[in-house]
XYZ file of C-alpha atoms in Angstrom:
657
model
C -13.191 -78.900 -9.733
C -9.835 -77.262 -9.122
C -7.317 -75.636 -11.638
C -5.037 -77.667 -13.594
C -2.514 -75.010 -12.917
C -2.043 -76.745 -9.229
C -1.239 -80.055 -11.184
C 1.731 -78.897 -12.766
C 3.400 -79.057 -9.357
C 3.139 -82.943 -9.677
C 6.296 -83.996 -11.396
C 5.913 -87.291 -13.642
C 8.197 -90.117 -13.168
C 9.489 -91.562 -16.161
C 10.265 -95.092 -14.692
C 6.518 -95.857 -15.017
C 4.948 -96.607 -18.196
C 2.504 -93.764 -17.484
C 4.020 -90.979 -14.967
C 3.351 -92.333 -11.558
C 3.570 -91.054 -8.024
C 2.444 -93.571 -5.383
C 1.755 -92.538 -2.040
C 0.172 -95.176 0.542
C -1.670 -94.132 3.313
C -3.250 -96.439 5.896
C -6.363 -95.628 7.918
C -8.262 -98.162 9.564
C -12.090 -98.053 9.734
C -12.122 -95.328 6.910
C -14.890 -96.002 4.290
C -14.180 -94.894 0.541
C -16.403 -92.648 -1.374
C -16.467 -92.967 -4.944
C -15.249 -89.429 -6.974
C -17.110 -87.891 -9.611
C -16.142 -88.618 -13.415
C -12.855 -86.973 -14.217
C -12.376 -84.170 -16.900
C -9.458 -84.650 -18.804
C -8.102 -82.332 -21.402
C -5.060 -81.207 -23.367
C -2.982 -78.256 -22.735
C -1.523 -76.999 -26.228
C 0.939 -74.918 -24.617
C 3.290 -77.394 -22.772
C 1.907 -80.612 -24.438
C 0.417 -82.022 -21.387
C -2.826 -83.819 -20.245
C -4.547 -82.907 -17.440
C -7.275 -84.591 -15.388
C -9.767 -82.716 -12.734
C -12.580 -84.115 -10.680
C -14.289 -83.428 -7.356
C -13.210 -85.656 -4.577
C -16.788 -85.823 -3.113
C -15.146 -86.812 0.430
C -14.184 -84.952 3.514
C -11.417 -87.646 4.417
C -8.080 -85.945 4.343
C -5.931 -89.355 3.873
C -7.089 -90.478 0.338
C -5.031 -91.214 -2.625
C -6.359 -90.885 -6.343
C -5.545 -92.743 -9.417
C -6.418 -91.850 -12.946
C -7.345 -94.972 -15.232
C -7.331 -95.238 -19.090
C -8.735 -98.100 -21.058
C -7.194 -98.053 -24.387
C -8.884 -101.051 -25.342
C -8.123 -104.754 -25.826
C -7.653 -105.461 -21.999
C -4.823 -102.611 -21.778
C -4.983 -100.088 -18.933
C -2.774 -97.264 -18.472
C -2.836 -95.821 -14.890
C -1.458 -92.742 -13.461
C 0.398 -92.443 -10.257
C -1.512 -92.104 -6.936
C -1.848 -88.481 -5.790
C -3.482 -86.953 -2.943
C -4.951 -84.181 -5.168
C -8.008 -83.879 -7.215
C -5.890 -83.288 -10.571
C -3.251 -85.257 -12.502
C -0.520 -84.321 -15.173
C 0.310 -86.837 -17.569
C 2.442 -86.487 -20.569
C 0.743 -86.710 -24.182
C 0.494 -90.210 -25.616
C -0.457 -90.895 -29.065
C -2.222 -93.868 -28.015
C -4.997 -92.130 -26.008
C -4.568 -88.544 -27.738
C -5.970 -89.306 -30.985
C -9.057 -91.868 -30.509
C -11.836 -91.946 -27.719
C -10.699 -93.861 -24.725
C -12.646 -94.381 -21.481
C -11.495 -92.869 -18.165
C -12.202 -92.905 -14.468
C -10.573 -92.163 -11.378
C -9.930 -94.869 -8.494
C -10.093 -93.635 -4.785
C -8.430 -95.597 -1.816
C -8.770 -94.956 1.942
C -6.848 -97.248 3.933
C -7.753 -100.942 2.683
C -10.972 -99.921 0.914
C -11.087 -98.604 -2.657
C -14.074 -97.348 -5.069
C -13.914 -95.809 -8.329
C -15.858 -93.051 -10.487
C -17.974 -93.709 -13.558
C -16.507 -94.252 -16.718
C -16.186 -91.304 -19.198
C -15.201 -91.203 -22.827
C -13.194 -88.470 -24.015
C -10.953 -87.673 -27.067
C -8.174 -85.370 -25.903
C -6.818 -84.334 -29.180
C -10.305 -82.494 -29.568
C -10.649 -81.310 -25.671
C -8.341 -78.454 -24.964
C -8.449 -75.806 -22.301
C -6.258 -72.733 -22.059
C -4.364 -71.528 -19.186
C -5.858 -68.536 -17.176
C -5.151 -65.078 -18.890
C -1.766 -63.928 -17.965
C 0.099 -60.443 -18.220
C -3.134 -58.521 -18.725
C -2.614 -55.093 -19.998
C -5.253 -52.238 -20.098
C -5.767 -48.801 -21.816
C -8.450 -46.430 -22.716
C -9.326 -45.177 -26.037
C -12.129 -42.637 -26.161
C -14.214 -44.362 -23.596
C -13.352 -47.788 -24.765
C -11.452 -50.127 -22.813
C -8.739 -52.332 -24.633
C -7.540 -55.104 -22.954
C -4.453 -57.402 -23.955
C -2.941 -60.783 -22.497
C -0.412 -63.250 -23.551
C -1.898 -65.685 -26.450
C -2.310 -69.336 -25.940
C -2.055 -70.082 -29.638
C -0.834 -68.362 -32.869
C -4.633 -67.800 -33.843
C -7.371 -65.775 -32.229
C -9.586 -67.215 -29.585
C -12.920 -66.445 -27.839
C -12.980 -64.550 -24.791
C -15.428 -63.465 -22.209
C -14.880 -60.379 -19.812
C -17.186 -59.693 -16.801
C -16.966 -56.355 -15.105
C -18.261 -53.808 -12.446
C -17.886 -50.387 -11.173
C -15.071 -50.305 -8.444
C -17.350 -48.180 -6.303
C -20.201 -50.551 -6.572
C -18.580 -54.068 -5.417
C -22.064 -55.427 -4.480
C -23.714 -55.298 -7.625
C -23.771 -58.500 -10.245
C -21.193 -58.693 -12.922
C -21.963 -57.333 -16.502
C -20.358 -59.916 -19.174
C -19.313 -59.036 -22.812
C -18.066 -61.817 -25.050
C -16.235 -61.085 -28.224
C -13.512 -62.832 -30.498
C -9.856 -61.641 -29.894
C -7.666 -60.092 -32.227
C -3.987 -61.370 -32.414
C -1.153 -59.112 -32.625
C 2.347 -59.815 -31.876
C 1.362 -63.109 -29.852
C -1.194 -61.010 -27.600
C -4.695 -61.351 -27.660
C -6.595 -58.194 -27.468
C -10.217 -57.387 -26.924
C -12.079 -54.009 -26.813
C -14.991 -53.409 -23.974
C -17.148 -50.568 -25.515
C -19.129 -47.932 -24.360
C -18.106 -47.640 -20.720
C -18.345 -45.087 -18.147
C -15.922 -42.114 -18.643
C -13.839 -41.298 -15.560
C -14.918 -44.128 -13.852
C -12.660 -47.109 -12.332
C -14.045 -50.629 -13.145
C -12.890 -54.135 -11.810
C -12.627 -56.870 -14.435
C -11.964 -60.718 -15.071
C -11.112 -62.601 -18.308
C -11.450 -66.143 -19.713
C -10.899 -67.395 -23.123
C -11.129 -70.753 -25.007
C -10.160 -72.149 -28.182
C -12.046 -71.696 -31.578
C -10.118 -74.320 -33.591
C -10.931 -77.519 -31.430
C -14.313 -79.712 -31.276
C -14.590 -79.619 -27.764
C -13.113 -76.419 -26.334
C -13.435 -75.652 -22.625
C -13.225 -72.265 -20.999
C -10.346 -71.181 -18.969
C -10.399 -70.416 -15.365
C -11.198 -66.743 -14.722
C -8.335 -64.566 -13.951
C -7.726 -62.721 -11.082
C -9.722 -59.763 -10.590
C -8.087 -56.549 -12.070
C -8.673 -53.020 -11.201
C -9.022 -50.701 -13.954
C -8.388 -46.910 -13.166
C -10.049 -44.333 -15.026
C -8.566 -42.584 -18.155
C -5.803 -40.008 -17.217
C -7.531 -37.303 -19.850
C -6.082 -34.425 -18.133
C -2.296 -33.155 -17.843
C -0.909 -32.201 -14.495
C -1.223 -28.556 -13.700
C 2.528 -27.560 -12.833
C 3.778 -24.386 -10.987
C 7.498 -23.811 -10.513
C 9.395 -21.821 -7.685
C 12.898 -20.645 -8.809
C 15.715 -19.873 -6.657
C 19.530 -19.093 -7.911
C 21.935 -20.738 -5.756
C 25.807 -20.595 -6.674
C 25.418 -20.470 -10.237
C 22.569 -23.272 -10.631
C 18.758 -22.647 -10.356
C 16.849 -24.586 -7.603
C 13.526 -25.306 -9.251
C 10.594 -26.664 -6.763
C 7.869 -28.120 -9.022
C 4.461 -28.791 -7.606
C 0.963 -29.932 -9.496
C -2.265 -31.123 -8.485
C -3.085 -34.524 -8.039
C -5.263 -36.775 -10.286
C -8.690 -37.509 -9.566
C -9.945 -40.458 -7.294
C -10.977 -42.657 -10.212
C -7.671 -42.322 -11.934
C -5.769 -43.003 -8.830
C -7.289 -46.058 -7.447
C -3.984 -48.225 -8.244
C -1.494 -45.335 -7.726
C -0.153 -42.747 -10.028
C 3.451 -42.482 -10.795
C 4.640 -39.127 -11.920
C 7.810 -39.049 -14.593
C 9.918 -35.763 -14.436
C 12.405 -35.041 -17.529
C 14.332 -31.935 -18.518
C 15.746 -30.841 -21.897
C 19.287 -30.239 -20.384
C 19.693 -33.615 -19.168
C 18.242 -35.023 -22.417
C 21.029 -33.174 -24.194
C 23.394 -34.520 -21.602
C 24.694 -30.988 -20.899
C 26.327 -30.802 -18.480
C 25.053 -33.530 -16.417
C 23.879 -37.074 -17.603
C 20.310 -37.731 -18.411
C 18.321 -38.836 -15.485
C 14.457 -39.976 -15.324
C 12.965 -38.936 -12.162
C 9.959 -40.739 -10.682
C 7.693 -39.977 -7.748
C 4.478 -40.673 -6.566
C 4.068 -37.436 -4.631
C 3.015 -34.104 -6.161
C 6.475 -32.021 -5.021
C 9.633 -32.419 -6.786
C 12.892 -30.390 -6.512
C 15.676 -30.221 -9.231
C 18.450 -27.979 -10.209
C 19.281 -26.326 -13.751
C 21.852 -24.291 -15.134
C 21.151 -20.611 -16.340
C 20.262 -21.631 -19.720
C 16.608 -22.220 -20.875
C 14.935 -25.594 -19.850
C 11.879 -27.418 -20.369
C 10.459 -29.414 -17.601
C 7.818 -32.154 -18.474
C 5.520 -33.994 -16.146
C 3.719 -37.235 -17.218
C 1.411 -38.988 -14.628
C 1.095 -42.496 -15.148
C -1.475 -45.237 -14.128
C -2.237 -49.138 -14.730
C -4.034 -47.977 -17.796
C -1.919 -45.244 -19.486
C -0.324 -41.883 -19.313
C -1.699 -38.588 -19.126
C -0.896 -35.746 -21.537
C 2.441 -34.343 -21.178
C 2.620 -30.973 -18.827
C 5.735 -28.969 -19.915
C 6.786 -25.708 -17.713
C 9.404 -23.644 -19.741
C 11.818 -21.840 -17.568
C 13.721 -19.344 -19.891
C 17.470 -18.661 -19.410
C 18.322 -16.221 -16.458
C 17.714 -12.646 -17.163
C 20.948 -10.605 -16.910
C 20.565 -6.875 -17.870
C 24.330 -6.513 -18.067
C 25.322 -9.140 -20.550
C 28.827 -8.421 -21.457
C 30.932 -8.971 -24.712
C 32.474 -12.483 -24.420
C 36.630 -11.638 -23.898
C 37.589 -15.393 -24.385
C 35.550 -18.861 -25.142
C 36.398 -22.617 -25.106
C 35.143 -22.977 -28.601
C 38.163 -25.023 -30.710
C 39.585 -26.114 -27.178
C 39.308 -29.332 -25.442
C 36.809 -29.393 -22.881
C 37.673 -30.564 -19.607
C 35.353 -33.679 -18.058
C 31.624 -33.079 -17.292
C 31.926 -29.431 -18.869
C 29.669 -28.424 -22.021
C 29.075 -25.376 -24.102
C 25.766 -24.131 -24.986
C 25.084 -21.614 -27.760
C 21.642 -19.821 -28.551
C 21.436 -18.108 -31.896
C 19.397 -14.937 -31.843
C 16.437 -15.507 -34.269
C 12.916 -13.571 -34.730
C 13.804 -11.247 -31.705
C 14.372 -14.212 -29.255
C 17.218 -16.256 -28.222
C 16.673 -19.997 -29.434
C 19.064 -23.237 -28.913
C 21.503 -23.562 -31.953
C 23.867 -25.985 -30.743
C 24.825 -27.969 -27.669
C 28.235 -29.105 -27.330
C 29.001 -32.129 -24.988
C 31.945 -33.685 -26.289
C 35.289 -33.545 -24.326
C 37.224 -33.658 -27.334
C 38.457 -30.423 -29.135
C 35.562 -28.778 -30.893
C 35.130 -27.664 -34.074
C 34.326 -23.958 -35.278
C 32.782 -24.780 -38.542
C 29.437 -25.134 -37.139
C 29.417 -21.425 -36.188
C 27.934 -19.043 -38.483
C 29.406 -15.672 -39.381
C 27.619 -12.279 -38.488
C 25.151 -14.072 -36.079
C 24.577 -13.035 -32.693
C 25.081 -15.705 -29.984
C 24.362 -16.044 -26.403
C 27.386 -18.374 -24.754
C 27.309 -20.510 -21.899
C 29.989 -22.583 -20.064
C 28.460 -25.012 -17.793
C 29.771 -27.840 -15.438
C 28.274 -30.744 -13.300
C 29.907 -31.016 -9.717
C 28.406 -33.429 -8.051
C 25.490 -33.934 -10.506
C 24.306 -30.527 -9.874
C 24.634 -28.315 -13.380
C 26.315 -25.061 -12.852
C 26.886 -22.134 -15.020
C 30.288 -20.541 -14.693
C 30.085 -18.046 -17.826
C 27.314 -16.424 -19.770
C 27.922 -13.718 -22.140
C 27.106 -12.724 -25.918
C 29.668 -12.704 -28.703
C 29.623 -12.822 -32.841
C 31.844 -15.463 -34.250
C 32.602 -12.973 -36.958
C 31.609 -9.455 -37.122
C 30.490 -7.506 -40.191
C 29.326 -3.996 -41.008
C 25.444 -3.186 -40.488
C 23.029 -4.157 -43.424
C 20.859 -1.104 -43.191
C 20.722 2.450 -41.906
C 19.456 3.646 -38.592
C 15.618 3.658 -38.764
C 13.265 6.573 -38.620
C 15.577 9.251 -38.979
C 13.732 12.503 -37.995
C 14.599 16.349 -37.734
C 12.620 18.653 -35.568
C 12.798 21.963 -33.677
C 15.069 23.846 -36.038
C 16.481 27.010 -35.044
C 18.801 29.429 -36.715
C 21.821 27.751 -35.446
C 20.830 24.498 -34.176
C 18.599 21.231 -35.038
C 17.359 18.328 -32.739
C 17.585 14.770 -34.578
C 16.296 11.196 -33.321
C 16.282 7.784 -34.776
C 15.782 4.124 -33.813
C 18.321 1.443 -33.584
C 19.012 -1.170 -36.163
C 17.513 -4.735 -35.687
C 20.219 -7.186 -34.332
C 19.361 -9.440 -37.355
C 20.638 -6.399 -39.841
C 23.556 -5.310 -37.441
C 25.786 -8.047 -37.682
C 28.232 -6.920 -34.850
C 28.432 -5.045 -31.771
C 27.489 -1.449 -32.472
C 30.354 0.723 -31.295
C 29.054 4.267 -32.542
C 26.930 6.433 -34.660
C 28.674 8.762 -37.328
C 26.781 11.900 -37.801
C 28.041 14.222 -40.609
C 26.859 17.727 -41.943
C 27.710 19.619 -45.079
C 26.602 23.037 -46.170
C 24.825 23.203 -49.442
C 25.503 26.058 -52.035
C 28.417 27.224 -50.052
C 31.819 27.930 -50.836
C 32.726 25.915 -47.733
C 32.703 22.139 -48.858
C 34.180 20.946 -45.600
C 32.158 17.977 -43.982
C 31.895 18.196 -40.222
C 31.330 14.609 -38.594
C 30.841 13.642 -35.160
C 30.905 10.308 -33.319
C 27.766 9.910 -31.132
C 27.582 7.058 -28.427
C 25.958 3.902 -29.230
C 23.701 4.177 -26.255
C 21.850 7.228 -27.503
C 19.146 7.891 -30.150
C 18.857 11.689 -29.988
C 21.224 14.440 -30.755
C 21.400 18.352 -30.882
C 23.311 19.420 -33.787
C 24.464 23.011 -32.945
C 26.959 25.585 -34.688
C 25.007 26.062 -37.591
C 24.746 29.033 -39.832
C 21.481 30.880 -39.470
C 19.649 31.032 -43.047
C 21.670 28.010 -44.361
C 20.982 24.592 -46.047
C 22.683 21.588 -44.736
C 22.642 17.984 -45.744
C 22.933 15.754 -42.870
C 23.860 12.070 -42.901
C 23.471 9.148 -40.233
C 25.405 5.884 -40.053
C 25.768 3.043 -37.451
C 29.282 1.551 -36.991
C 30.590 -1.929 -35.742
C 33.997 -3.100 -35.228
C 33.787 -4.116 -39.085
C 33.174 -0.455 -40.429
C 30.127 1.872 -40.892
C 27.073 0.591 -42.556
C 24.747 2.697 -45.090
C 23.972 6.154 -44.492
C 20.563 7.801 -44.248
C 20.276 11.435 -45.279
C 18.029 14.581 -44.158
C 18.192 18.067 -45.768
C 17.736 20.798 -43.058
C 17.050 24.507 -43.612
C 18.106 26.717 -40.579
C 16.227 29.683 -39.567
C 17.400 33.339 -40.655
C 18.682 35.775 -37.773
C 15.742 37.926 -36.896
C 15.818 41.410 -34.930
C 12.558 40.699 -33.608
C 13.976 37.652 -31.860
C 16.412 39.772 -30.326
C 13.701 42.287 -29.143
C 11.696 39.414 -27.630
C 14.742 37.988 -25.976
C 15.391 41.823 -24.438
C 11.467 42.351 -23.162
C 11.595 38.646 -21.834
C 14.433 39.536 -19.853
C 13.172 42.970 -18.769
C 9.728 41.109 -17.692
C 11.674 38.494 -15.625
C 13.695 41.277 -13.768
C 10.293 43.101 -12.905
C 9.099 39.821 -11.729
C 11.909 39.358 -9.628
C 11.841 42.789 -8.129
C 8.053 42.621 -7.310
C 8.836 39.147 -5.782
C 11.652 40.734 -3.569
C 9.738 43.813 -2.616
C 6.736 41.749 -1.583
C 9.004 39.487 0.709
C 10.679 42.550 2.219
C 7.482 44.161 3.257
C 6.284 40.600 4.708
C 9.534 40.419 6.534
C 9.244 43.917 7.754
C 5.660 43.489 9.012
C 7.027 40.508 10.956
C 9.834 42.401 12.409
C 8.197 45.871 13.134
C 4.459 45.377 13.392
C 2.262 48.579 12.804
C 0.943 50.534 15.586
C -2.738 50.326 15.945
C -4.665 53.598 15.562
C -7.813 54.715 17.682
C -11.085 53.809 16.202
C -13.326 56.966 15.260
C -16.945 56.472 14.790
C -18.476 58.219 11.840
C -21.992 59.458 12.111
C -23.944 59.556 9.090
C -26.718 61.967 8.993
C -30.209 60.805 8.301
C -31.134 61.309 4.888
C -34.551 61.806 3.534
C -36.424 58.626 2.264
C -38.538 60.286 -0.630
C -38.556 63.432 -2.440
C -41.595 64.820 -0.802
C -39.654 65.099 2.570
C -36.927 66.954 0.838
C -39.361 69.471 -0.661
C -41.189 70.336 2.571
C -40.156 73.909 3.600
C -37.312 74.223 6.280
C -38.594 75.430 9.688
C -36.228 76.766 12.259
C -37.168 76.958 15.742
C -35.736 79.011 18.534
C -32.172 78.049 19.737
C -30.919 78.544 23.142
C -27.378 77.866 23.814
C -26.042 77.876 27.252
C -22.545 78.649 27.966
C -19.960 78.755 30.914
C -19.303 82.261 31.953
C -16.007 83.299 30.974
C -13.768 85.290 33.250
C -14.627 88.995 33.036
C -18.022 88.827 31.735
C -21.155 88.222 33.992
C -23.641 85.445 33.460
C -26.408 88.031 32.908
C -24.334 89.789 29.978
C -23.623 86.478 28.335
C -27.028 85.590 28.083
C -28.331 88.860 26.851
C -25.660 88.599 24.225
C -26.984 85.339 23.034
C -30.659 86.160 23.069
C -29.712 89.262 21.191
C -27.607 87.209 18.388
C -30.614 84.760 18.402
C -33.222 87.190 17.655
C -30.994 89.118 15.181
C -30.514 85.983 13.048
C -34.153 85.200 13.055
C -35.251 88.700 12.196
C -32.683 88.549 9.105
C -34.298 85.434 7.836
C -37.551 86.760 7.795
C -36.645 89.950 6.083
C -34.845 88.158 3.488
C -38.121 86.156 2.949
C -39.969 89.169 2.671
C -37.605 90.950 -0.006
C -36.782 93.489 3.047
C -33.083 94.662 3.036
C -33.135 96.718 6.308
C -32.095 95.615 9.603
C -33.869 95.949 12.770
C -32.121 97.397 15.807
C -32.670 96.787 19.610
C -34.982 99.731 19.536
C -37.484 98.502 17.102
C -38.344 95.816 19.461
C -39.627 98.008 22.058
C -40.834 96.608 25.367
C -41.601 93.276 23.933
C -37.687 92.699 23.610
C -37.175 94.226 26.995
C -39.850 91.456 28.646
C -37.852 88.826 27.018
C -34.477 89.630 27.870
C -35.641 90.157 31.673
C -37.080 86.554 31.441
C -33.851 85.066 29.835
C -31.522 86.851 32.196
C -33.709 85.279 35.280
C -33.783 81.677 33.932
C -29.997 81.924 33.202
C -29.300 82.707 36.665
C -31.346 80.011 37.844
C -29.653 77.409 35.458
C -26.056 78.761 36.205
C -26.285 77.699 39.723
C -26.416 73.733 38.701
C -24.093 73.886 35.891
C -20.178 73.461 36.386
C -19.385 73.275 32.452
C -20.758 73.793 29.026
C -24.236 72.486 27.878
C -25.232 72.705 24.620
C -28.898 72.082 23.743
C -29.512 70.629 20.386
C -32.982 71.315 18.878
C -34.487 68.692 16.357
C -37.156 69.216 14.114
C -38.587 67.657 10.847
C -35.635 65.256 10.846
C -32.961 68.074 11.125
C -30.335 68.620 13.664
C -29.334 72.372 14.503
C -26.131 73.206 16.485
C -26.685 76.497 17.926
C -23.185 77.119 18.884
C -21.772 76.526 15.347
C -24.369 78.990 14.030
C -23.435 81.749 16.384
C -19.730 81.626 15.631
């Protein structure tokens, strides 16, 4: 059975009692096969009657005719058609009572007919295929909508399967629809989140006795819900009074992109039509380039697919930061603006710039909207070639006033006898009410015959000042006030006591000066010595070895009696003396000293002469002379013999002298 939609192409001919379209086809030798009984129904949308049947033949040149038996021998026939459906105008004769209907087929000269079927067309209704299907997600539930067939609800059936598993069987759901604004709506609950589906819909009436299901709608792919907003990043570049913004974002996940995703980009500057007209940009990519002026702008990016839109991603770009913001020398306020020009004013609120007014009119602007004593950031924009450009950016007051408050945190520190340090904080812009021109700093001496007040103008860019030329040991009343072009604001006061002049202080300064001079002279001396050593290096001296005598290691060694052995000293013979005489003289002196020591130990004060020695002395003398003669022959210079005993060294030459 084919859809009755194909029958709509068969136009009725009003020249027949019932619309007839006759096509004659001759085919000799063909046999007729009777078709199946027709299914006739009423279409309430276009008030037509449709009949459908199965041809039950493979012949190509077959014509069909639908026949209605309206009783009493009267028949109503349709035109001959080559298709398996026919469209008829509604007729009260066959609409409101049961009638028999059959289909006659003709092939060449042979004909045949189907079985008769009784039908009441008023009670048999079949809707058209659901059209204009809309889809949306709501917390995991799929909401379907399509054009309503009647002005009352219908029964609908939906079959669906996961898009990635097309080989699986369809799952079906059936429910009554709700009618909203001539649209049927049906909710399919508890579907998988982040999953794409394929669906088909059919519906039927719930108001007639014999409703027929419509044909299934074409397969519709339902992408997953866009539950996340795009993640947007912006690259900014200043180009000739404009800012070039290159936007990029992450693509949506696969299940949400099966039918494609479109991104919509808008900005607040164009939405205000300043300076260019509003344009909605759309792209299917993940990159977009646009131009904006120097003022603040919000860029909105929204992803959209067949079932809905994502949450809006907003990327904010503040006004361009200029450290050297200047005061406006003139503005276009109150003047007629040129074509494609606009003004933009940002009011300073809560420590930040906020858009206060956007003027896009090309007519004369009024100043009544401007507020007095309010700090404004002023822009002049143009739109040459549909590219916004900022020609002027400055700050101004529509009308200035005196400050509402005094400088904050006014402090006094580092008091000396003739000076004092002062510091303060600037007044907030909200309380300034004008451009700060300077600070007025004044002082007056308390309890003094001099009542003259001394005042200074301090630069508006500083917040510290050293107040000098004060009298030691005095009391001063110091005041500070901020001033704008409209005048000075409230004053803040501080009482200052200068320190008395002290002689100790002078002495300390003198001592400090002397100490500094001493350090300088010392440093200079050291530097001169280093320079002298580099220019005149010192002459090295010969190294003289120092012999250290052996010392006793314990007390017993020191207490032992000292023993002196015989000392014999040989010396070279001087001119005028013989070797024999020198030897005798040395021997004599040696015995004399030895006898002297012995006499001292025995408490004898007498001296022994050469006569007391007798023959013993003479023998020793003779032997000594003989040894001296033998040794003198081998010696060319003086030889001294040292005698060591018990750790002591004796120098005979030194003793003799």
